Coordinates of C-alpha atoms and ligand atoms in Angstrom, one line a residue:
X1 CA -6.0 154.1 -33.5
X2 CA -5.2 151.0 -32.8
X3 CA -7.1 150.2 -29.6
X4 CA -10.7 150.8 -28.5
X5 CA -10.1 150.5 -25.4
X6 CA -6.8 152.2 -23.3
X7 CA -6.4 151.9 -20.4
X8 CA -8.0 154.1 -17.5
X9 CA -5.5 156.0 -14.9
X10 CA -6.8 159.4 -15.4
X11 CA -9.3 160.2 -11.6
X12 CA -11.6 161.9 -13.9
X13 CA -12.3 160.2 -16.6
X14 CA -13.1 156.8 -13.3
X15 CA -15.0 160.0 -11.7
X16 CA -17.4 160.3 -15.0
X17 CA -17.4 157.4 -15.2
X18 CA -18.3 156.0 -12.5
X19 CA -20.7 158.8 -12.7
X20 CA -22.4 157.3 -15.6
X21 CA -22.9 153.9 -13.9
X22 CA -19.8 152.5 -16.9
X23 CA -18.9 149.0 -15.5
X24 CA -16.7 148.6 -18.2
X25 CA -14.8 150.8 -17.3
X26 CA -15.6 153.6 -20.1
X27 CA -12.8 152.7 -21.9
X28 CA -12.9 153.1 -24.7
X29 CA -12.8 157.5 -24.1
X30 CA -9.2 157.8 -25.3
X31 CA -7.2 159.9 -22.8
X32 CA -6.7 161.9 -25.3
X33 CA -9.2 163.8 -27.1
X34 CA -11.9 163.1 -25.0
X35 CA -15.2 162.5 -26.6
X36 CA -18.4 164.9 -26.3
X37 CA -20.3 163.2 -23.8
X38 CA -23.4 161.8 -24.8
X39 CA -26.2 162.7 -23.2
X40 CA -29.9 160.4 -21.6
X41 CA -32.6 162.0 -24.1
X42 CA -35.6 163.5 -22.6
X43 CA -37.4 161.1 -20.8
X44 CA -35.4 158.4 -21.7
X45 CA -36.3 154.5 -20.9
X46 CA -34.6 151.4 -20.3
X47 CA -33.6 149.7 -22.6
X48 CA -35.6 146.3 -22.4
X49 CA -33.3 143.2 -24.0
X50 CA -36.1 140.4 -24.9
X51 CA -33.8 138.1 -27.6
X52 CA -30.5 141.5 -27.7
X53 CA -30.7 141.1 -32.0
X54 CA -28.5 143.9 -33.6
X55 CA -29.0 146.3 -36.4
X56 CA -26.8 149.2 -37.7
X57 CA -29.3 151.3 -39.6
X58 CA -27.0 152.9 -42.7
X59 CA -25.0 154.1 -39.5
X60 CA -23.3 157.0 -40.3
X61 CA -19.9 158.4 -38.4
X62 CA -17.5 161.3 -38.2
X63 CA -15.2 162.0 -35.5
X64 CA -14.6 165.2 -37.8
X65 CA -17.2 166.8 -39.6
X66 CA -15.4 167.4 -42.3
X67 CA -14.2 163.1 -42.6
X68 CA -16.7 160.2 -42.7
X69 CA -15.3 157.6 -40.9
X70 CA -18.6 155.4 -41.1
X71 CA -20.1 155.3 -44.4
X72 CA -23.2 154.2 -44.6
X73 CA -23.4 150.7 -42.6
X74 CA -26.5 148.2 -43.1
X75 CA -25.5 145.5 -40.4
X76 CA -27.8 142.9 -38.5
X77 CA -26.6 140.6 -35.8
X78 CA -29.4 137.6 -35.0
X79 CA -29.9 137.5 -31.2
X80 CA -27.0 134.7 -30.0
X81 CA -24.5 134.9 -33.3
X82 CA -21.4 136.2 -33.5
X83 CA -19.9 138.4 -36.1
X84 CA -16.7 139.3 -37.0
X85 CA -15.4 142.4 -38.3
X86 CA -12.0 142.9 -40.5
X87 CA -10.8 144.7 -42.5
X88 CA -7.3 147.2 -42.7
X89 CA -5.7 149.4 -39.8
X90 CA -8.1 152.3 -40.0
X91 CA -10.9 151.0 -41.9
X92 CA -13.6 151.8 -38.5
X93 CA -14.6 148.3 -36.9
X94 CA -13.7 149.6 -33.4
X95 CA -15.8 152.4 -34.0
X96 CA -18.3 150.6 -34.4
X97 CA -18.3 148.8 -31.9
X98 CA -17.9 152.4 -29.6
X99 CA -21.2 153.2 -31.4
X100 CA -22.7 149.9 -30.3
X101 CA -22.0 151.1 -26.9
X102 CA -22.9 155.1 -27.5
X103 CA -19.9 156.8 -27.1
X104 CA -20.8 159.0 -29.7
X105 CA -23.9 160.3 -31.4
X106 CA -23.8 159.1 -35.2
X107 CA -24.3 161.7 -38.3
X108 CA -27.4 159.2 -39.8
X109 CA -28.9 156.5 -39.7
X110 CA -29.7 154.5 -35.8
X111 CA -28.6 151.2 -34.2
X112 CA -31.0 149.5 -32.3
X113 CA -31.1 146.4 -29.8
X114 CA -33.9 144.6 -29.9
X115 CA -36.0 147.2 -32.1
X116 CA -35.5 150.3 -29.7
X117 CA -32.9 152.6 -30.8
X118 CA -29.4 153.2 -28.7
X119 CA -30.2 156.8 -29.1
X120 CA -33.1 157.0 -27.2
X121 CA -32.9 154.1 -24.2
X122 CA -30.5 155.7 -20.8
X123 CA -27.0 155.1 -21.1
X124 CA -27.2 153.2 -18.0
X125 CA -28.8 150.4 -19.8
X126 CA -27.9 150.0 -22.4
X127 CA -24.2 149.5 -20.7
X128 CA -25.5 147.4 -18.3
X129 CA -26.4 145.1 -21.2
X130 CA -22.9 145.1 -23.4
X131 CA -20.1 142.9 -21.9
X132 CA -16.6 143.9 -23.6
X133 CA -13.4 142.4 -23.0
X134 CA -10.8 144.4 -24.0
X135 CA -7.2 144.2 -25.7
X136 CA -5.8 145.8 -22.2
X137 CA -7.5 144.6 -19.0
X138 CA -6.9 147.7 -16.3
X139 CA -6.7 146.6 -13.1
X140 CA -6.6 148.4 -9.7
X141 CA -4.2 147.6 -7.0
X142 CA -7.0 145.7 -5.2
X143 CA -8.0 142.2 -4.9
X144 CA -8.4 139.7 -7.4
X145 CA -12.0 139.1 -6.3
X146 CA -12.1 143.1 -7.1
X147 CA -11.0 143.2 -9.9
X148 CA -13.5 140.9 -11.4
X149 CA -16.6 141.4 -9.4
X150 CA -16.0 144.9 -10.6
X151 CA -18.1 143.9 -13.1
X152 CA -21.5 143.7 -11.3
X153 CA -22.0 145.5 -8.6
X154 CA -23.1 143.5 -5.4
X155 CA -21.9 140.1 -6.9
X156 CA -21.4 137.3 -4.4
X157 CA -18.3 135.7 -3.1
X158 CA -19.8 132.9 -5.3
X159 CA -20.5 134.6 -8.6
X160 CA -17.2 135.0 -8.6
X161 CA -15.5 132.0 -7.8
X162 CA -18.4 130.3 -10.9
X163 CA -17.2 133.8 -13.1
X164 CA -13.4 132.6 -12.0
X165 CA -14.0 128.9 -12.8
X166 CA -16.1 130.0 -16.3
X167 CA -13.2 132.2 -17.6
X168 CA -10.9 129.8 -16.2
X169 CA -8.7 131.2 -14.2
X170 CA -10.1 129.8 -10.6
X171 CA -6.9 126.8 -9.7
X172 CA -4.2 129.7 -10.6
X173 CA -6.2 132.0 -8.1
X174 CA -6.2 129.1 -5.2
X175 CA -3.0 128.4 -5.6
X176 CA -2.4 132.3 -4.4
X177 CA -1.0 132.5 -0.7
X178 CA -4.0 134.7 -0.4
X179 CA -6.6 133.4 -3.1
X180 CA -9.4 135.9 -4.8
X181 CA -7.7 137.7 -1.0
X182 CA -4.3 138.8 -3.2
X183 CA -3.3 142.2 -4.1
X184 CA -3.0 142.4 -7.7
X185 CA -1.7 145.6 -9.8
X186 CA 1.3 147.9 -10.3
X187 CA 1.6 147.2 -5.8
X188 CA 1.0 143.5 -6.1
X189 CA 1.1 140.1 -7.5
X190 CA 1.5 141.4 -11.5
X191 CA -0.7 139.4 -13.9
X192 CA 0.5 138.1 -17.2
X193 CA -1.4 139.2 -20.8
X194 CA -3.0 135.8 -20.9
X195 CA -4.3 136.1 -17.0
X196 CA -5.0 140.1 -17.2
X197 CA -7.7 138.2 -20.4
X198 CA -8.9 135.5 -17.7
X199 CA -9.9 138.5 -15.2
X200 CA -11.2 140.6 -17.9
X201 CA -13.2 137.5 -18.9
X202 CA -14.2 137.0 -15.4
X203 CA -15.0 140.6 -15.2
X204 CA -18.2 139.7 -18.3
X205 CA -19.4 136.4 -16.9
X206 CA -20.5 138.0 -13.7
X207 CA -21.6 141.0 -15.6
X208 CA -23.4 138.4 -17.6
X209 CA -24.3 140.6 -21.2
X210 CA -26.9 139.6 -23.5
X211 CA -24.1 141.6 -25.8
X212 CA -21.2 140.9 -26.3
X213 CA -17.7 143.4 -28.0
X214 CA -13.7 141.3 -28.1
X215 CA -11.7 143.4 -29.6
X216 CA -8.8 141.0 -30.0
X217 CA -5.6 142.4 -28.5
X218 CA -3.5 143.0 -31.6
X219 CA 0.0 141.9 -29.2
X220 CA 0.3 138.7 -29.5
X221 CA 0.2 136.3 -26.5
X222 CA 2.3 133.1 -27.1
X223 CA 0.7 130.7 -29.2
X224 CA -1.0 128.0 -26.6
X225 CA -2.0 130.9 -24.5
X226 CA -4.1 131.9 -27.3
X227 CA -5.6 128.9 -28.4
X228 CA -6.9 128.3 -24.5
X229 CA -7.8 132.1 -24.6
X230 CA -10.0 131.8 -27.7
X231 CA -11.6 128.2 -26.4
X232 CA -13.0 130.3 -23.4
X233 CA -13.5 133.5 -25.5
X234 CA -16.2 130.7 -27.8
X235 CA -17.6 129.4 -24.5
X236 CA -18.8 132.5 -23.5
X237 CA -19.9 133.6 -26.5
X238 CA -22.9 131.4 -26.5
X239 CA -26.5 132.6 -25.5
X240 CA -25.2 136.0 -26.5
X241 CA -24.7 138.4 -29.6
X242 CA -21.6 138.6 -29.9
X243 CA -18.9 141.3 -32.4
X244 CA -15.8 140.2 -32.5
X245 CA -13.0 143.1 -33.9
X246 CA -10.7 140.9 -35.0
X247 CA -6.8 141.5 -36.1
X248 CA -6.0 137.1 -36.0
X249 CA -7.8 135.7 -38.9
X250 CA -7.1 132.8 -37.6
X251 CA -9.2 133.4 -33.7
X252 CA -12.1 133.9 -36.4
X253 CA -13.2 130.9 -38.5
X254 CA -16.2 130.2 -35.9
X255 CA -17.8 133.0 -36.6
X256 CA -21.4 132.8 -38.2
X257 CA -20.3 135.7 -40.3
X258 CA -17.7 137.7 -41.2
X259 CA -18.3 141.1 -41.9
X260 CA -14.9 142.8 -44.2
X261 CA -15.0 146.6 -43.5
X262 CA -13.0 148.6 -46.2
X263 CA -13.2 152.8 -46.0
X264 CA -15.7 152.6 -44.2
X265 CA -18.7 151.2 -45.7
X266 CA -19.1 146.9 -45.9
X267 CA -17.0 145.6 -49.2
X268 CA -18.0 141.8 -48.4
X269 CA -19.3 139.3 -45.7
X270 CA -20.5 135.8 -45.3
X271 CA -19.3 132.9 -43.1
X272 CA -15.4 132.4 -43.8
X273 CA -15.5 129.4 -46.4
X274 CA -18.1 132.4 -48.4
X275 CA -15.2 135.0 -48.7
X276 CA -12.8 132.8 -49.4
X277 CA -14.6 131.3 -52.1
X278 CA -15.4 135.0 -53.3
X279 CA -11.4 134.9 -53.3
X280 CA -11.7 139.1 -52.2
X281 CA -10.7 140.7 -50.2
X282 CA -10.7 138.7 -47.6
X283 CA -9.5 136.2 -49.0
X284 CA -6.4 138.1 -50.0
X285 CA -6.1 139.6 -46.1
X286 CA -6.0 135.9 -45.4
X287 CA -3.4 134.3 -48.4
X288 CA -0.6 137.1 -46.4
X289 CA -1.5 136.7 -43.5
X290 CA -1.3 132.3 -44.2
X291 CA 2.1 133.2 -45.7
X292 CA 4.0 135.5 -43.0
X293 CA 2.4 132.7 -40.0
X294 CA 3.9 130.0 -42.4
X295 CA 7.3 132.9 -42.2
X296 CA 7.5 133.5 -38.5
X297 CA 7.4 129.2 -38.4
X298 CA 9.9 129.0 -40.6
X299 CA 12.2 131.4 -38.6
X300 CA 11.4 130.1 -35.3
Ligands
ATP401 P1 -7.5 149.8 -36.6 O1 -7.7 148.0 -37.3 O2 -5.9 150.4 -37.1 O3 -7.6 149.2 -34.8 P2 -9.7 150.6 -36.9 O4 -10.1 149.6 -37.8 O5 -10.9 149.8 -35.6 O6 -8.7 150.3 -37.5 P3 -10.6 152.4 -36.0 O7 -10.0 153.1 -35.0 O8 -12.4 152.5 -36.0 O9 -10.2 151.7 -36.4 O10 -10.2 153.9 -37.2 C1 -10.9 154.7 -37.9 C2 -10.4 155.8 -38.5 O11 -10.8 156.7 -37.2 C3 -9.2 156.4 -38.2 O12 -9.0 156.4 -39.7 C4 -8.8 156.9 -37.3 O13 -8.2 157.5 -37.2 C5 -10.1 157.9 -36.9 N1 -10.1 158.6 -35.5 C6 -10.4 157.2 -34.4 N2 -11.2 157.3 -33.0 C7 -10.8 158.9 -33.7 C8 -11.0 160.1 -32.2 N3 -11.3 159.8 -31.0 N4 -10.6 160.8 -33.2 C9 -10.5 161.4 -35.0 N5 -10.8 160.3 -35.3 C10 -10.5 159.5 -34.4

């Protein structure tokens, strides 16, 4: 599955999502085969985030019992750090993120946030602590203000305006005929890929979560838009524990740590410079992407 988040357009899904209080739209639900719903443990307490440290401890997971996808993942993400997850298609990158959001229960090991097992806390509190900037942002046939406010119930107009500024979409919105009251979506203004991403970023800023999951869009925006969005993302990563699911290595050079997943295992991890020096899988992927970029430039 190439996408961590799929556009949600089935009413049943929306209903379930709202019922579970998953403000991120439960967008990780796969419309084709819906995962079995996880349940709150009896007497589950709300997650108390102090610093936002995330740990995967010998995490094992299978969608189908006879095919293990994550084969013992140990990963310690310090509070406030940015960790990028890269690796070949199908390695399990998106699965790792879905597990953190607890769309599925594990077959082994555990995931903790500030020492609390995510399977032992309420799903509502877990999902309130995690913001997601998905590959594809679902917009409602509503005003752009509503679409931003969707990040958090009860967001004020000031919150929405501040989030729009933080996502660098405020000038665009102010230039619209009805400003924040302009309707968008299928029956309103159509937004470009970059503008939709900015709405997603603004939604996340309204939510102001201590933990972020960024699912990099596979379809490239034009390089200028991409660089601008990248700069905005790097500012919202500040002070939050961030996991970036990355396809283009050029966007994650700045990460505190890069984790290379291969067939459900961590093949190597380190900084960009360390992994290049190691001369293994990451260095190969980097060389391949650089060659592809050169070829693309030469073709322009
Ligand atoms: P990509 O870079 O292509 O997005 P990925 O590393 O994110 O890949 P995942 O989406 O995590 O990979 O998928 C890992 C494996 O799990 C793949 O073999 C995929 O076919 C399988 N898989 C993903 N989602 C499901 C599902 N809902 N049911 C069954 N198998 C799944």
